[in-house]
Amino acid sequence: MSILIKCGTLVTASETFIADILIDREKIIQIGQNLQIENAEVVDATGKFITPGGVDPHTHFDLPMFGTVSSDDHYTGHKAAAFGGTTTVIDFVPLPPPCPPHLKSKWGGIKGGVDAWHKKAEKAAIDYSFHMNLTRLDEEIAAEIPSLRAMGITTLKVFTAYNDRLRLSDGDIFCALRIAKENGMLVMLHAENGDMIETLVTEALVTGHLSPEWHAKTRPAWGAVEATLRACALAAQADAPIYIVHMNAAGEVDMLRYVRQRGVKAMGETCPQYLFFTEDHLRRPDGAKWVCSPPVRTVADNARLWEGLADGTIQTIGTDHCPFFFDGTKPIIYEGKPVAIPGKELGADDFTKIPNGLPGVGDRLPVLWSTGVRSGKMTAEQFVALTSTNPAKIFGLYPRKGALLPGSDADIVIWDPEKKVKYGVDMSHQRTDYNLYEGWELTGYPDKVFLRGRLIVDEEKWLGKAGGGQFLHRQADATVL
Ligand code: URP
Ligand code: ZN
Ligand code: ZN
């Protein structure tokens, strides 16, 4: 049966207007005034806002790390995303370590990594795609990169930090940019200075500085700034596009602005944690809750990132959702069952052992609606552009995702703009024992969320299911914004 959503206030990346939306099976069929459709199920959206489902371009579900694993998997994380109005996520596939020749065809290389991630994602509850982490570049891997296109994966993440683990040399990053350009792919950059970090961490450990604030002190903003400019320079020379993930420092915004003004095809993403939190949070007794890489910084950095969003220097807001329990020795109840996963307590005596990462996939849209749109820091259209339309365009999903258009997937969020909530861990559905926005008063919240025409969230009710999400085969040569 078709669904007719009546009289909602539609918000797209470019305009806001009142209209009806007709959905048939998985697609939006028509948008117009006073639509009358016999036998359609009618949803009255008078006084409600309607946005396209959020697209989160940066998640880490079920990611083994620091002797544990991120605590949301491809079902629990998807469910949390959906409650927060996000219907598409793009997760990062780790590149498996070099493996013995007899195991290579099954477990090794890019294909081995992607196959393993497809297996994990069989329980997907919303639509999803993958980015590939390029953490080694030898002849074999270089030859395998073009095959990613046929797998529907058109993005490669490279790192200038995590020496001897994930980092690529500048030469290898340059090479990756060239291969990406030849294949219509996009390189994504984790920008920090690995050598600076190694030196500062060694000094901190030797001098007994072990508390969480030293996580930030040993990963300085200057390293992020120079790595951003360095990689953009490599991209400029390769004439390839580049996307800077999780931008966190004011100077990174300046660098991005500088290179964009000179015609470099560079784009940027920030995440809510870098807009709201600072090193002061790391100094709290529960400071480990805010440990992520790159670290949260200063009020001045928060402000410059907001400016970068407002003036169009930064194109997207993702989450870098990579949650851990604050105290993984104490179970929480998730879907009626006790769950405990080792988390931040692993680094109670040493900041280098705190699992890096934060929850956020479900928080992103409700928090930004209140603090961004309602507080006047961004327009409703900018909100949609930054959290849905732009990521869909940059990552080859538009107009299937990120749009309210006839022919687009009927991924639709109906917001109650007046709903007031006291936000926190009890509301967020993320599978962890804390929330960064505990006690925040939010106004405006998703009421109903549709995934390809199916109602998966109805206020507090979860109607989605494991296996209900689809893998999205992305297009190469996507838009550079
Ligand atoms: O602390 C974080 N962000 N963990 C996830 C890995 C990354 O670099 O994005
Ligand atoms: Zn990163
Ligand atoms: Zn990440």
Short mmCIF file of C-alpha atoms and ligand atoms in Angstrom, two decimals:
data_model
loop_
_atom_site.label_atom_id
_atom_site.label_comp_id
_atom_site.label_asym_id
_atom_site.label_seq_id
_atom_site.Cartn_x
_atom_site.Cartn_y
_atom_site.Cartn_z
CA MET A 1 0.00 0.00 0.00
CA SER A 2 1.25 3.53 -0.70
CA ILE A 3 1.87 6.00 2.09
CA LEU A 4 0.85 9.65 1.82
CA ILE A 5 2.57 12.01 4.25
CA LYS A 6 0.36 15.11 4.34
CA CYS A 7 1.17 18.77 4.98
CA GLY A 8 4.67 18.41 6.39
CA THR A 9 7.25 21.19 6.26
CA LEU A 10 9.88 19.70 3.97
CA VAL A 11 13.45 20.80 4.53
CA THR A 12 16.00 20.08 1.83
CA ALA A 13 19.55 21.33 1.38
CA SER A 14 18.24 24.31 -0.56
CA GLU A 15 14.66 25.13 0.52
CA THR A 16 11.87 24.72 3.03
CA PHE A 17 8.24 24.36 1.91
CA ILE A 18 4.98 22.73 2.89
CA ALA A 19 3.97 19.74 0.75
CA ASP A 20 2.68 16.18 0.67
CA ILE A 21 4.94 13.20 -0.07
CA LEU A 22 3.68 10.05 -1.78
CA ILE A 23 5.65 6.87 -1.14
CA ASP A 24 5.16 3.69 -3.11
CA ARG A 25 7.07 0.65 -1.93
CA GLU A 26 10.67 1.84 -1.40
CA LYS A 27 10.62 5.14 -3.28
CA ILE A 28 9.30 8.67 -3.12
CA ILE A 29 6.91 8.84 -6.06
CA GLN A 30 5.54 12.35 -5.90
CA ILE A 31 5.90 15.57 -3.94
CA GLY A 32 3.18 18.18 -4.32
CA GLN A 33 0.30 20.13 -2.88
CA ASN A 34 -3.04 18.58 -1.92
CA LEU A 35 -2.24 15.11 -3.23
CA GLN A 36 -5.28 12.83 -3.07
CA ILE A 37 -4.47 9.14 -3.47
CA GLU A 38 -7.10 6.47 -3.06
CA ASN A 39 -6.26 3.69 -0.63
CA ALA A 40 -3.04 5.31 0.54
CA GLU A 41 -2.23 5.14 4.23
CA VAL A 42 -2.23 8.77 5.37
CA VAL A 43 0.27 10.16 7.87
CA ASP A 44 -0.63 13.66 9.04
CA ALA A 45 2.55 15.73 9.36
CA THR A 46 0.93 19.12 9.93
CA GLY A 47 3.27 21.23 12.06
CA LYS A 48 6.09 18.69 11.66
CA PHE A 49 9.39 19.08 9.84
CA ILE A 50 10.44 16.47 7.29
CA THR A 51 14.05 15.87 6.33
CA PRO A 52 15.78 13.20 4.27
CA GLY A 53 17.24 10.44 6.44
CA GLY A 54 20.62 11.36 7.81
CA VAL A 55 23.76 10.02 6.13
CA ASP A 56 26.62 9.45 8.56
CA PRO A 57 29.80 9.09 6.52
CA HIS A 58 32.00 7.96 9.41
CA THR A 59 31.31 5.02 11.75
CA HIS A 60 33.28 2.16 13.31
CA PHE A 61 31.00 -0.72 14.25
CA ASP A 62 32.31 -3.93 15.79
CA LEU A 63 35.87 -2.70 15.37
CA PRO A 64 38.56 -4.66 17.23
CA MET A 65 40.85 -2.14 18.90
CA PHE A 66 43.01 -1.74 22.02
CA GLY A 67 42.39 -5.34 23.09
CA THR A 68 38.63 -4.90 22.97
CA VAL A 69 36.00 -4.07 20.38
CA SER A 70 33.81 -1.03 19.75
CA SER A 71 30.63 -1.76 21.65
CA ASP A 72 28.05 -1.14 18.92
CA ASP A 73 27.86 -3.66 16.13
CA HIS A 74 26.17 -3.40 12.74
CA TYR A 75 22.77 -3.99 14.34
CA THR A 76 22.93 -2.07 17.63
CA GLY A 77 24.70 0.89 16.03
CA HIS A 78 22.23 0.95 13.16
CA LYS A 79 19.31 0.88 15.56
CA ALA A 80 20.77 3.80 17.54
CA ALA A 81 21.37 5.68 14.28
CA ALA A 82 17.76 5.16 13.24
CA PHE A 83 16.33 6.46 16.52
CA GLY A 84 18.38 9.60 15.91
CA GLY A 85 17.11 10.02 12.33
CA THR A 86 20.06 8.52 10.44
CA THR A 87 19.18 5.91 7.82
CA THR A 88 22.52 5.46 6.04
CA VAL A 89 25.97 4.90 7.50
CA ILE A 90 29.37 4.35 5.92
CA ASP A 91 31.69 2.18 7.99
CA PHE A 92 35.45 1.68 7.67
CA VAL A 93 36.87 -1.71 6.67
CA PRO A 94 40.25 -2.47 8.25
CA LEU A 95 42.87 -3.86 5.90
CA PRO A 96 43.88 -7.30 7.20
CA PRO A 97 47.57 -7.70 8.08
CA PRO A 98 49.76 -9.51 5.54
CA CYS A 99 48.81 -13.16 5.74
CA PRO A 100 50.47 -16.47 4.76
CA PRO A 101 50.16 -17.31 1.05
CA HIS A 102 47.89 -20.33 1.56
CA LEU A 103 45.31 -18.17 3.38
CA LYS A 104 45.58 -15.11 1.16
CA SER A 105 42.73 -15.83 -1.24
CA LYS A 106 40.23 -16.17 1.63
CA TRP A 107 41.49 -13.86 4.37
CA GLY A 108 44.09 -11.58 2.84
CA GLY A 109 44.25 -8.18 1.24
CA ILE A 110 41.44 -5.82 0.36
CA LYS A 111 38.99 -8.54 -0.65
CA GLY A 112 39.56 -10.44 2.58
CA GLY A 113 38.84 -7.30 4.59
CA VAL A 114 35.72 -6.41 2.64
CA ASP A 115 34.36 -9.97 2.81
CA ALA A 116 34.86 -10.01 6.58
CA TRP A 117 32.98 -6.71 6.93
CA HIS A 118 30.11 -7.93 4.74
CA LYS A 119 29.79 -10.91 7.06
CA LYS A 120 29.66 -8.69 10.14
CA ALA A 121 27.10 -6.44 8.47
CA GLU A 122 24.61 -9.21 7.67
CA LYS A 123 22.66 -7.98 10.70
CA ALA A 124 22.40 -4.43 9.28
CA ALA A 125 19.22 -2.62 10.24
CA ILE A 126 19.66 0.49 8.06
CA ASP A 127 21.36 1.01 4.71
CA TYR A 128 25.13 1.08 4.69
CA SER A 129 28.27 1.20 2.67
CA PHE A 130 31.98 0.83 3.35
CA HIS A 131 35.18 2.86 3.08
CA MET A 132 38.47 0.96 2.79
CA ASN A 133 41.31 1.72 5.21
CA LEU A 134 44.54 1.84 3.22
CA THR A 135 47.08 1.15 5.93
CA ARG A 136 49.70 -0.54 3.77
CA LEU A 137 50.63 0.08 0.17
CA ASP A 138 52.69 -2.63 -1.46
CA GLU A 139 52.50 -3.82 -5.07
CA GLU A 140 49.80 -6.35 -4.33
CA ILE A 141 47.53 -3.90 -2.53
CA ALA A 142 48.11 -1.22 -5.16
CA ALA A 143 47.04 -3.68 -7.85
CA GLU A 144 43.95 -4.62 -5.86
CA ILE A 145 42.64 -1.07 -5.28
CA PRO A 146 40.84 -0.73 -8.65
CA SER A 147 38.77 -3.85 -7.83
CA LEU A 148 37.09 -1.90 -5.04
CA ARG A 149 34.96 -0.07 -7.61
CA ALA A 150 33.28 -3.29 -8.62
CA MET A 151 32.65 -3.92 -4.91
CA GLY A 152 30.85 -0.55 -4.72
CA ILE A 153 33.57 1.00 -2.56
CA THR A 154 35.03 4.22 -3.89
CA THR A 155 36.92 5.65 -0.92
CA LEU A 156 40.29 4.97 0.71
CA LYS A 157 41.22 6.23 4.17
CA VAL A 158 44.89 7.01 4.79
CA PHE A 159 46.62 8.03 8.02
CA THR A 160 49.56 10.32 8.78
CA ALA A 161 49.60 9.00 12.37
CA TYR A 162 49.78 5.64 14.18
CA ASN A 163 53.41 4.96 13.20
CA ASP A 164 54.22 1.32 12.38
CA ARG A 165 50.52 0.41 12.41
CA LEU A 166 48.22 2.41 10.19
CA ARG A 167 50.39 5.24 8.89
CA LEU A 168 51.45 5.58 5.25
CA SER A 169 54.53 7.52 4.19
CA ASP A 170 53.99 10.73 2.24
CA GLY A 171 55.23 8.89 -0.85
CA ASP A 172 52.63 6.18 -0.40
CA ILE A 173 49.87 8.75 0.20
CA PHE A 174 50.90 10.50 -3.02
CA CYS A 175 50.80 7.18 -4.83
CA ALA A 176 47.37 6.36 -3.33
CA LEU A 177 46.05 9.74 -4.47
CA ARG A 178 47.20 9.03 -8.03
CA ILE A 179 45.66 5.56 -8.06
CA ALA A 180 42.45 7.01 -6.62
CA LYS A 181 42.33 9.68 -9.29
CA GLU A 182 42.83 7.16 -12.09
CA ASN A 183 39.93 5.13 -10.72
CA GLY A 184 37.45 7.89 -9.85
CA MET A 185 37.94 7.26 -6.14
CA LEU A 186 38.35 9.62 -3.20
CA VAL A 187 41.12 9.57 -0.57
CA MET A 188 40.08 10.40 2.99
CA LEU A 189 42.73 11.61 5.41
CA HIS A 190 43.26 11.15 9.15
CA ALA A 191 45.47 14.19 9.76
CA GLU A 192 47.86 14.08 12.71
CA ASN A 193 51.65 14.07 12.93
CA GLY A 194 52.68 10.53 13.86
CA ASP A 195 56.32 11.40 14.65
CA MET A 196 55.38 14.27 16.95
CA ILE A 197 52.91 11.98 18.74
CA GLU A 198 55.49 9.20 19.24
CA THR A 199 57.98 11.62 20.79
CA LEU A 200 55.45 13.31 23.05
CA VAL A 201 53.90 10.02 24.21
CA THR A 202 57.33 8.62 25.10
CA GLU A 203 58.12 11.80 27.08
CA ALA A 204 54.77 11.69 28.89
CA LEU A 205 55.18 8.06 29.90
CA VAL A 206 58.77 8.54 31.07
CA THR A 207 57.79 11.56 33.19
CA GLY A 208 54.76 9.80 34.69
CA HIS A 209 52.05 11.86 33.01
CA LEU A 210 49.42 9.17 32.64
CA SER A 211 46.02 10.87 33.03
CA PRO A 212 43.54 11.29 30.16
CA GLU A 213 44.39 14.96 29.49
CA TRP A 214 47.81 13.75 28.30
CA HIS A 215 46.06 12.04 25.44
CA ALA A 216 45.36 15.53 24.06
CA LYS A 217 48.69 17.03 25.10
CA THR A 218 50.57 14.33 23.17
CA ARG A 219 48.48 14.76 20.00
CA PRO A 220 48.88 18.50 19.39
CA ALA A 221 46.83 20.64 17.04
CA TRP A 222 49.93 21.79 15.14
CA GLY A 223 50.40 18.19 14.01
CA ALA A 224 46.85 18.08 12.68
CA VAL A 225 47.30 21.44 10.97
CA GLU A 226 50.54 20.59 9.20
CA ALA A 227 49.30 17.12 8.22
CA THR A 228 46.18 18.66 6.69
CA LEU A 229 48.20 21.08 4.60
CA ARG A 230 50.78 18.42 3.72
CA ALA A 231 48.18 15.98 2.42
CA CYS A 232 46.29 18.71 0.57
CA ALA A 233 49.57 19.66 -1.11
CA LEU A 234 50.03 16.03 -2.16
CA ALA A 235 46.47 16.00 -3.47
CA ALA A 236 47.04 19.24 -5.38
CA GLN A 237 50.15 17.80 -7.02
CA ALA A 238 48.29 14.58 -7.88
CA ASP A 239 45.32 16.64 -9.10
CA ALA A 240 43.15 14.34 -6.98
CA PRO A 241 40.30 15.12 -4.60
CA ILE A 242 40.84 14.67 -0.88
CA TYR A 243 38.50 14.64 2.12
CA ILE A 244 39.79 15.47 5.60
CA VAL A 245 37.96 13.39 8.21
CA HIS A 246 37.16 14.43 11.78
CA MET A 247 38.49 18.01 11.57
CA ASN A 248 39.10 19.24 15.10
CA ALA A 249 41.45 22.23 15.08
CA ALA A 250 40.96 25.87 14.05
CA GLY A 251 44.14 25.75 11.98
CA GLU A 252 42.77 22.84 9.95
CA VAL A 253 39.85 25.05 8.95
CA ASP A 254 42.34 27.74 7.91
CA MET A 255 44.33 25.22 5.86
CA LEU A 256 41.23 23.87 4.18
CA ARG A 257 40.10 27.39 3.34
CA TYR A 258 43.58 28.22 2.01
CA VAL A 259 43.79 25.24 -0.32
CA ARG A 260 40.16 25.49 -1.49
CA GLN A 261 40.73 29.15 -2.41
CA ARG A 262 43.58 27.93 -4.61
CA GLY A 263 41.43 25.42 -6.44
CA VAL A 264 42.51 22.26 -4.62
CA LYS A 265 39.66 19.72 -4.58
CA ALA A 266 39.76 19.41 -0.81
CA MET A 267 36.73 18.82 1.39
CA GLY A 268 36.27 18.44 5.11
CA GLU A 269 34.22 16.74 7.78
CA THR A 270 33.91 17.57 11.44
CA CYS A 271 32.06 15.72 14.19
CA PRO A 272 29.84 17.01 17.03
CA GLN A 273 32.43 16.20 19.71
CA TYR A 274 34.78 18.80 18.19
CA LEU A 275 32.06 21.45 18.27
CA PHE A 276 31.17 21.13 21.95
CA PHE A 277 33.94 19.63 24.06
CA THR A 278 37.44 20.67 25.09
CA GLU A 279 40.51 19.42 26.95
CA ASP A 280 38.75 20.51 30.14
CA HIS A 281 36.48 17.49 29.73
CA LEU A 282 39.56 15.24 29.76
CA ARG A 283 40.52 16.70 33.15
CA ARG A 284 37.27 15.54 34.76
CA PRO A 285 37.39 12.41 36.94
CA ASP A 286 35.53 10.62 34.14
CA GLY A 287 37.72 12.27 31.48
CA ALA A 288 38.34 8.95 29.70
CA LYS A 289 34.81 9.23 28.30
CA TRP A 290 36.10 11.99 25.99
CA VAL A 291 39.23 10.21 24.78
CA CYS A 292 39.19 10.00 21.00
CA SER A 293 41.71 10.52 18.25
CA PRO A 294 42.23 13.22 17.19
CA PRO A 295 41.46 14.70 20.61
CA VAL A 296 38.94 17.35 21.60
CA ARG A 297 40.70 20.73 21.84
CA THR A 298 39.78 24.29 22.93
CA VAL A 299 36.83 26.68 22.92
CA ALA A 300 38.56 28.64 20.13
CA ASP A 301 38.77 25.46 18.03
CA ASN A 302 35.07 24.72 18.66
CA ALA A 303 34.20 28.24 17.49
CA ARG A 304 36.31 28.11 14.33
CA LEU A 305 34.79 24.77 13.34
CA TRP A 306 31.30 26.27 13.70
CA GLU A 307 32.45 29.15 11.49
CA GLY A 308 33.83 26.69 8.95
CA LEU A 309 30.46 24.98 8.81
CA ALA A 310 28.56 28.26 8.45
CA ASP A 311 30.76 29.67 5.69
CA GLY A 312 30.93 26.46 3.63
CA THR A 313 34.59 25.63 4.24
CA ILE A 314 33.54 22.31 5.83
CA GLN A 315 31.07 20.14 3.88
CA THR A 316 29.89 17.44 6.26
CA ILE A 317 29.27 16.49 9.87
CA GLY A 318 29.88 12.80 10.57
CA THR A 319 30.29 11.17 13.97
CA ASP A 320 33.38 8.92 14.00
CA HIS A 321 31.08 6.75 16.14
CA CYS A 322 33.42 4.31 17.89
CA PRO A 323 31.91 3.70 21.33
CA PHE A 324 33.33 1.91 24.32
CA PHE A 325 31.90 1.37 27.77
CA PHE A 326 33.17 3.77 30.42
CA ASP A 327 33.16 0.85 32.86
CA GLY A 328 33.09 -2.36 30.90
CA THR A 329 33.12 -4.48 34.05
CA LYS A 330 29.49 -3.57 34.79
CA PRO A 331 26.80 -4.91 32.46
CA ILE A 332 24.06 -2.77 31.00
CA ILE A 333 20.75 -4.25 29.90
CA TYR A 334 20.41 -4.18 26.13
CA GLU A 335 17.23 -5.57 24.56
CA GLY A 336 16.53 -7.36 27.81
CA LYS A 337 19.94 -9.00 28.17
CA PRO A 338 23.01 -8.04 30.20
CA VAL A 339 25.95 -6.86 28.10
CA ALA A 340 29.42 -5.84 29.28
CA ILE A 341 32.30 -5.14 26.91
CA PRO A 342 35.75 -4.06 28.14
CA GLY A 343 36.14 -0.34 27.63
CA LYS A 344 37.75 2.81 28.95
CA GLU A 345 38.65 1.20 32.29
CA LEU A 346 41.46 -0.60 30.42
CA GLY A 347 43.35 2.68 30.56
CA ALA A 348 42.54 3.64 34.15
CA ASP A 349 46.25 3.98 34.97
CA ASP A 350 47.65 4.89 31.57
CA PHE A 351 46.05 7.12 28.95
CA THR A 352 47.77 5.22 26.12
CA LYS A 353 45.65 2.17 26.97
CA ILE A 354 42.28 3.93 26.92
CA PRO A 355 40.35 2.72 23.85
CA ASN A 356 40.09 5.74 21.56
CA GLY A 357 36.61 6.63 20.43
CA LEU A 358 33.23 8.02 21.35
CA PRO A 359 29.55 7.20 20.88
CA GLY A 360 27.57 9.59 18.66
CA VAL A 361 25.75 7.98 15.73
CA GLY A 362 22.33 8.46 17.34
CA ASP A 363 23.14 11.77 19.02
CA ARG A 364 24.26 13.65 15.92
CA LEU A 365 20.99 14.89 14.47
CA PRO A 366 18.95 15.67 17.61
CA VAL A 367 21.92 17.45 19.23
CA LEU A 368 22.69 19.47 16.10
CA TRP A 369 19.05 20.33 15.48
CA SER A 370 18.82 21.97 18.92
CA THR A 371 22.29 23.48 19.19
CA GLY A 372 22.66 24.36 15.52
CA VAL A 373 19.31 25.11 13.94
CA ARG A 374 17.28 26.24 16.95
CA SER A 375 20.09 28.30 18.35
CA GLY A 376 20.58 30.05 14.98
CA LYS A 377 24.11 28.78 14.31
CA MET A 378 22.99 27.12 11.07
CA THR A 379 19.87 27.18 8.94
CA ALA A 380 17.65 24.13 8.67
CA GLU A 381 18.81 23.80 5.05
CA GLN A 382 22.48 23.84 6.12
CA PHE A 383 21.65 21.17 8.68
CA VAL A 384 20.24 18.93 5.94
CA ALA A 385 23.13 19.70 3.60
CA LEU A 386 25.83 18.95 6.19
CA THR A 387 24.30 15.82 7.68
CA SER A 388 22.60 14.20 4.69
CA THR A 389 22.79 15.73 1.21
CA ASN A 390 26.48 16.63 1.10
CA PRO A 391 27.72 13.27 2.39
CA ALA A 392 25.40 11.54 -0.09
CA LYS A 393 26.83 13.63 -2.94
CA ILE A 394 30.49 13.33 -1.94
CA PHE A 395 30.25 9.57 -1.41
CA GLY A 396 28.36 8.65 -4.58
CA LEU A 397 24.94 7.99 -3.07
CA TYR A 398 23.00 11.00 -4.34
CA PRO A 399 20.14 11.32 -5.32
CA ARG A 400 19.21 7.85 -4.08
CA LYS A 401 20.11 9.04 -0.57
CA GLY A 402 20.23 12.52 0.95
CA ALA A 403 17.29 13.88 -1.02
CA LEU A 404 13.55 14.41 -0.88
CA LEU A 405 12.93 13.94 -4.58
CA PRO A 406 10.72 11.71 -6.72
CA GLY A 407 12.80 8.60 -7.42
CA SER A 408 14.85 8.87 -4.23
CA ASP A 409 14.69 6.16 -1.58
CA ALA A 410 11.89 6.97 0.85
CA ASP A 411 14.29 7.53 3.76
CA ILE A 412 12.31 10.13 5.63
CA VAL A 413 12.45 11.64 9.10
CA ILE A 414 9.38 13.33 10.53
CA TRP A 415 10.47 15.67 13.32
CA ASP A 416 8.36 17.09 16.10
CA PRO A 417 9.99 20.52 16.27
CA GLU A 418 8.49 21.28 19.69
CA LYS A 419 9.25 18.00 21.43
CA LYS A 420 11.39 18.69 24.51
CA VAL A 421 13.61 15.94 25.87
CA LYS A 422 16.19 15.62 28.57
CA TYR A 423 18.75 13.72 26.55
CA GLY A 424 21.17 11.09 27.77
CA VAL A 425 22.15 7.45 27.87
CA ASP A 426 18.58 6.29 28.57
CA MET A 427 17.28 7.83 25.34
CA SER A 428 20.15 7.34 22.95
CA HIS A 429 20.01 3.55 22.24
CA GLN A 430 23.78 3.42 21.70
CA ARG A 431 25.12 0.24 23.30
CA THR A 432 27.31 1.78 25.93
CA ASP A 433 26.98 2.95 29.52
CA TYR A 434 27.31 6.71 29.04
CA ASN A 435 26.36 9.58 26.80
CA LEU A 436 28.39 12.71 26.13
CA TYR A 437 25.26 14.87 26.13
CA GLU A 438 23.87 13.60 29.42
CA GLY A 439 21.21 15.95 30.76
CA TRP A 440 21.21 18.28 27.75
CA GLU A 441 17.78 19.83 27.14
CA LEU A 442 16.91 19.38 23.49
CA THR A 443 13.95 20.81 21.62
CA GLY A 444 12.97 19.05 18.41
CA TYR A 445 13.23 15.29 18.02
CA PRO A 446 12.54 12.63 15.38
CA ASP A 447 9.02 11.21 15.72
CA LYS A 448 8.94 8.77 12.84
CA VAL A 449 11.73 7.38 10.69
CA PHE A 450 11.17 5.58 7.39
CA LEU A 451 13.80 3.43 5.69
CA ARG A 452 12.96 2.82 2.02
CA GLY A 453 9.29 3.41 2.79
CA ARG A 454 9.20 1.17 5.84
CA LEU A 455 8.47 2.75 9.21
CA ILE A 456 11.36 1.63 11.42
CA VAL A 457 11.01 4.07 14.32
CA ASP A 458 7.68 5.27 15.64
CA GLU A 459 8.38 7.53 18.61
CA GLU A 460 9.77 5.12 21.24
CA LYS A 461 8.89 2.00 19.26
CA TRP A 462 11.54 0.06 17.31
CA LEU A 463 10.04 -1.51 14.19
CA GLY A 464 13.28 -2.18 12.35
CA LYS A 465 15.04 -5.51 12.21
CA ALA A 466 18.43 -7.13 11.88
CA GLY A 467 18.95 -7.82 8.18
CA GLY A 468 16.59 -5.00 7.14
CA GLY A 469 19.44 -2.82 5.90
CA GLN A 470 20.93 -3.03 2.40
CA PHE A 471 24.49 -2.64 1.22
CA LEU A 472 24.79 0.43 -1.01
CA HIS A 473 26.98 0.03 -4.04
CA ARG A 474 28.41 3.52 -4.48
CA GLN A 475 29.20 5.36 -7.70
CA ALA A 476 32.73 6.34 -8.63
CA ASP A 477 33.55 9.86 -9.86
CA ALA A 478 31.21 11.32 -7.25
CA THR A 479 30.70 15.04 -6.76
CA VAL A 480 33.47 17.20 -5.36
CA LEU A 481 31.80 19.95 -3.33
O1 URP B 1 39.22 7.75 18.41
C1 URP B 1 38.78 7.41 17.31
N1 URP B 1 38.36 8.30 16.49
N2 URP B 1 38.75 6.13 16.92
C2 URP B 1 38.40 5.70 15.62
C3 URP B 1 39.54 5.61 14.67
C4 URP B 1 39.75 6.83 13.77
O2 URP B 1 40.88 7.22 13.55
O3 URP B 1 38.81 7.40 13.22
ZN ZN B 2 40.64 8.70 11.92
ZN ZN B 3 37.16 7.19 12.49
#
